[in-house]
XYZ file of C-alpha atoms in Angstrom:
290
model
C 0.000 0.000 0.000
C 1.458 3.433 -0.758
C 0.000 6.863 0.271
C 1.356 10.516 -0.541
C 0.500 13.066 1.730
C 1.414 17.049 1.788
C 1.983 19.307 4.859
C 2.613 22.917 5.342
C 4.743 24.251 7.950
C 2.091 26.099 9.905
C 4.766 28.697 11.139
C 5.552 29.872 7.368
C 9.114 28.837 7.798
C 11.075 25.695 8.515
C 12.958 25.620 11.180
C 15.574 23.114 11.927
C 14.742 21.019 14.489
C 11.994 18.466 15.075
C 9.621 17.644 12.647
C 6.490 17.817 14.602
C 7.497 20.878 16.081
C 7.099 22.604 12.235
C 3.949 20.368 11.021
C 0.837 20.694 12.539
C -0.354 17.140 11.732
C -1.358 13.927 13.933
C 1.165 11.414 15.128
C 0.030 9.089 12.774
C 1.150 11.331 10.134
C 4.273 10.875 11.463
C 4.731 7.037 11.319
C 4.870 6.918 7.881
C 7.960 4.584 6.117
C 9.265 7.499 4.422
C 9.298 11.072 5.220
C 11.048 13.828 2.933
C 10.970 17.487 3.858
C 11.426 19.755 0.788
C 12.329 23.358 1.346
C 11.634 26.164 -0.687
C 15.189 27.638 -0.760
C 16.047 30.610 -2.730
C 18.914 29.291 -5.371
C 19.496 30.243 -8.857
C 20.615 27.306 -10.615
C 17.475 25.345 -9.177
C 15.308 28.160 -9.504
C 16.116 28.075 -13.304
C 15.672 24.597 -14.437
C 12.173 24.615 -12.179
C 11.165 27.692 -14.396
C 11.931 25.787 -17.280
C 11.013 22.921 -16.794
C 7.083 24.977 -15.730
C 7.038 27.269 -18.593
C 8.005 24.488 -21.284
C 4.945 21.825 -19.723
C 2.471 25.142 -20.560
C 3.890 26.357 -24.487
C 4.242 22.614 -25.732
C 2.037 21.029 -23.411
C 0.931 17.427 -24.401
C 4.421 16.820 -26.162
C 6.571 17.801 -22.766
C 5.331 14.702 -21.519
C 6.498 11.514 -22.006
C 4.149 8.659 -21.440
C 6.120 4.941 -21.277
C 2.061 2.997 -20.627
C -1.130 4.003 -20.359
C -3.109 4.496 -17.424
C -4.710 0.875 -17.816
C -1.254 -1.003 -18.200
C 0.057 0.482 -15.141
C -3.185 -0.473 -13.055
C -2.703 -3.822 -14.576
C 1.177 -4.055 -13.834
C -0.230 -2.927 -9.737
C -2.497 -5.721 -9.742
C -0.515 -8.324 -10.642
C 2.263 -6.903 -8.607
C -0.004 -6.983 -5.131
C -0.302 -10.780 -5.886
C 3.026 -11.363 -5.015
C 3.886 -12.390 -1.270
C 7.912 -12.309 -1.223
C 9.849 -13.974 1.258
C 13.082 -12.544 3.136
C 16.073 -14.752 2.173
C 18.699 -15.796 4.957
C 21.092 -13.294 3.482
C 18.604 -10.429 3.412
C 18.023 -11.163 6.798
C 21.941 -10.418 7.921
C 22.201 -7.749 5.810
C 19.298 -5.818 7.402
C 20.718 -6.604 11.105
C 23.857 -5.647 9.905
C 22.621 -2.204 8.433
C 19.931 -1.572 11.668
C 23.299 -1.518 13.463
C 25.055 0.849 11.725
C 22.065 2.888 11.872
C 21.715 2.676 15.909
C 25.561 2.984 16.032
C 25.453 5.869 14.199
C 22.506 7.458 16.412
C 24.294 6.234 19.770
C 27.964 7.625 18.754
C 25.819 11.263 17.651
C 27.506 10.990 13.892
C 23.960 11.458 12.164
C 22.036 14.437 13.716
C 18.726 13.775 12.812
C 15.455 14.894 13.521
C 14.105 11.421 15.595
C 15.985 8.806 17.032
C 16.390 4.880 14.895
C 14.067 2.355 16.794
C 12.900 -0.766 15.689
C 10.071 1.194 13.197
C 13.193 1.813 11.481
C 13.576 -1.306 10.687
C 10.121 -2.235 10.383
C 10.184 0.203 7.671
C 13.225 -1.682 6.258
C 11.379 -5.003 6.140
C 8.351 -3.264 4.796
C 10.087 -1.087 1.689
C 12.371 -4.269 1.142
C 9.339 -6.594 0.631
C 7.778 -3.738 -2.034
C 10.818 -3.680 -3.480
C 10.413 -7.178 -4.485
C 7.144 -6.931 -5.614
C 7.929 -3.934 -7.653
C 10.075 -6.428 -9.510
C 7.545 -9.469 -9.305
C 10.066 -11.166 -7.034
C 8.936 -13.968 -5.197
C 12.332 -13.904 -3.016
C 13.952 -10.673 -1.211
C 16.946 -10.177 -2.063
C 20.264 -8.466 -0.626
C 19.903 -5.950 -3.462
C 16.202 -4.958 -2.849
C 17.203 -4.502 0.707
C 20.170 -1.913 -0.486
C 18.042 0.079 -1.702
C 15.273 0.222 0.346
C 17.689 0.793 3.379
C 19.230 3.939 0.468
C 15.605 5.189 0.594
C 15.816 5.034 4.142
C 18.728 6.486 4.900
C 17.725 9.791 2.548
C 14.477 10.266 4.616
C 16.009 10.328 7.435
C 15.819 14.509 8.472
C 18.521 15.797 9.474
C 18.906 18.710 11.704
C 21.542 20.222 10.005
C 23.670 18.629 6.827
C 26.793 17.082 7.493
C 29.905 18.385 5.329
C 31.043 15.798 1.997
C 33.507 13.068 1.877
C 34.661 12.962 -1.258
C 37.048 10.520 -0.519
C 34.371 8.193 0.996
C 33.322 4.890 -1.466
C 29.873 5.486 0.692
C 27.351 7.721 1.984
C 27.939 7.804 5.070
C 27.916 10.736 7.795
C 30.760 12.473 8.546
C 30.874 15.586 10.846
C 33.386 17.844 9.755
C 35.060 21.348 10.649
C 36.926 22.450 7.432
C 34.764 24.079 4.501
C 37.521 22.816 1.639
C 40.820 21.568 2.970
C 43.106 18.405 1.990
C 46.573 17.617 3.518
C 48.652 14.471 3.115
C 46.991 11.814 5.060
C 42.986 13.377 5.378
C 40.136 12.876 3.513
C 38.714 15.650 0.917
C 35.897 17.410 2.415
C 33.597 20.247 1.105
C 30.430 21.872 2.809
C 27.444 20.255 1.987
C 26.105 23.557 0.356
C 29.059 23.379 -1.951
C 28.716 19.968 -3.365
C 24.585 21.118 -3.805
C 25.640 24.028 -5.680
C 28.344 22.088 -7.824
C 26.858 18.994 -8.456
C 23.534 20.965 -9.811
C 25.715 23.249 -12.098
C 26.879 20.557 -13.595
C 24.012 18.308 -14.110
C 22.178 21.429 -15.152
C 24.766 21.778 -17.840
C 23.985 17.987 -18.743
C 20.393 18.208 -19.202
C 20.597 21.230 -21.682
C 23.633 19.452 -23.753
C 21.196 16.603 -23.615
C 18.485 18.969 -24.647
C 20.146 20.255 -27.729
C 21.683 16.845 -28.941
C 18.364 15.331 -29.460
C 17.197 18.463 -30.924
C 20.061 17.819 -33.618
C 20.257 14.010 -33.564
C 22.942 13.389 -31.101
C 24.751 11.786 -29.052
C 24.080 13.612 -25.627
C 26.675 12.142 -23.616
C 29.709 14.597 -22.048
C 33.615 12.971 -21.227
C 33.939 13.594 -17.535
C 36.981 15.690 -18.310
C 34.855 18.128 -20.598
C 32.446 19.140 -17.355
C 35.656 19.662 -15.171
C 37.140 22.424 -18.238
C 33.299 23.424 -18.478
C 33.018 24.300 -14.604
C 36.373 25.245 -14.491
C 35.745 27.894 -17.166
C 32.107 29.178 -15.854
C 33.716 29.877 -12.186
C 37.625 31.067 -13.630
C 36.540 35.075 -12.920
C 36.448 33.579 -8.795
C 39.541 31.352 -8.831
C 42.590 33.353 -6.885
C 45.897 31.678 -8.443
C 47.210 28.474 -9.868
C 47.036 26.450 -6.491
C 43.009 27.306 -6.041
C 42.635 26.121 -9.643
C 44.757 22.981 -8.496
C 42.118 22.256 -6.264
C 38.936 23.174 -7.513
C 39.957 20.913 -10.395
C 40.017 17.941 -7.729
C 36.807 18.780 -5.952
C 34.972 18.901 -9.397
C 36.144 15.180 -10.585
C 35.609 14.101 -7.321
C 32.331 15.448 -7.025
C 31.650 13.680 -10.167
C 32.631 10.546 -9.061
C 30.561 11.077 -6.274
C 27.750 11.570 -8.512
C 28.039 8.035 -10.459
C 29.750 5.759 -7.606
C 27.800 7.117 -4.450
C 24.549 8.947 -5.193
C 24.043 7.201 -8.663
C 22.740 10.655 -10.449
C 24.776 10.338 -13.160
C 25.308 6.898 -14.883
C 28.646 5.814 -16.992
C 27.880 4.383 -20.721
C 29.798 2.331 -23.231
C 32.385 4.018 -25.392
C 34.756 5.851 -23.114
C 37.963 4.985 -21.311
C 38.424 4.576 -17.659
C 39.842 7.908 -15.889
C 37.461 9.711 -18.913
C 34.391 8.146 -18.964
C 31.063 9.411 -20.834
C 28.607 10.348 -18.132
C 25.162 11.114 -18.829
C 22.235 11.729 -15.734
C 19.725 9.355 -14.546
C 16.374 9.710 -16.818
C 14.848 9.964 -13.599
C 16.720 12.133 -11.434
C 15.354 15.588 -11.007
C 17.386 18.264 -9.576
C 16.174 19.345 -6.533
């Protein structure tokens, strides 16, 4: 079963701290699987491509949107989806212990400042979104794999109090609490503010979508080499760059910000054709910026 529901932040503005204490809702409302919290935040790269994105659905209407199946198919697909009753493998089993650990470690050792504390709903929830998972996919066995990525869909609704600052040295998203707003020296990680990766990593993937844009307009090929984004945002942002050393390492935090983008938060996706260290990236059909 799967129900959307909207809230307004009675006060007008969101504040950073509890959830109920900015929703004036039931506590029901509150116990649902998944909870995202989307703030209206003023910021011109998003701001544009939501403009866009608006004013192109009204001028070409019918056309802007895509349509995969019909209404009937899906309702069909739903059906025959409910009738599945998918069971939870030994291995899924371990894996979501393992993961409910983390999660409580995580909580008890204060690394993830979030906006409740991880119970066993938590992993109620895990159980639950794992098992839809499966029947999304007409599964009659729950895999290790569906329960990745329910526990990634878990993990993002999670509301945190305030963002933690970017690994970019980190194979996984995980939370890190961090001091320094850009700084590497031998022997630490590469960090950035979490603002800062928003604010590249939409730049670029704005950047993406409109070379995507214009290459089907002209038949083609709408892919960029990783190292063409890293000149491209090198080049939009040279008028702010100091010297040769701040160039040094903007350079680094924009390929690793990529990577970050296609081994971590899978919004940009690698495709056949390229080499290695120079891959051609294009973004997720399905991601939208947010």
């Amino acid at each position: 079963c799967f129900l959307m529901v909207g809230l307004f932040v009675f006060t007008g503005g969101w504040s950073c701290s509890f959830v109920k204490l900015n929703l004036a809702c039931t506590l029901a409302c509150l116990n649902f699987d998944l909870f995202f919290v989307l703030v209206d935040e003023c910021n011109e790269v998003t701001d544009y491509a939501i403009a866009r994105r608006i004013v192109d659905l009204h001028s070409r209407q019918e056309e802007s949107v895509e349509r995969e199946y019909t209404l009937e198919e899906i309702r069909r697909y739903i059906a025959f989806a409910k009738k599945f009753k998918p069971k939870i493998t030994r291995e899924s089993q371990e894996y979501m212990v393992e993961e409910y650990k983390k999660l409580r470690q995580r909580d008890a050792n204060a690394m993830s400042k979030a906006s409740w504390r991880i119970t066993v709903r938590q992993l109620e929830s895990l159980i639950r979104l794992s098992e839809a998972m499966a029947k999304m996919v007409c599964d009659e066995k729950v895999t290790v794999a569906h329960v990745k990525e329910a526990f990634r869909l878990l993990s993002k609704s999670i509301i945190r109090v305030e963002t933690p600052d970017i690994n970019l040295d980190e194979d996984q998203n995980t939370t890190q609490d961090a001091d320094a707003d850009m700084e590497t020296e031998e022997g630490e990680n590469l960090r950035i503010t979490f603002e800062e990766y928003k604010k590249v990593s939409n730049m670029l993937i704005l950047h993406m979508r409109e070379f995507e844009e214009k290459s089907r307009e002209g038949a083609g090929e709408g892919a960029l080499k990783k190292q063409e984004l890293v000149d491209w945002y090198l080049q939009h942002i040279e008028d702010d760059i100091g010297g040769e050393q701040e160039m040094i390492a903007k350079k680094l935090v924009t390929e690793k910000v990529l990577e970050r983008l296609v081994k971590v938060d899978n919004v940009l996706l690698e495709i056949d054709g390229g080499d290695e260290e120079d891959p051609w990236l294009v973004v997720h059909p399905n991601y939208i910026i947010e």
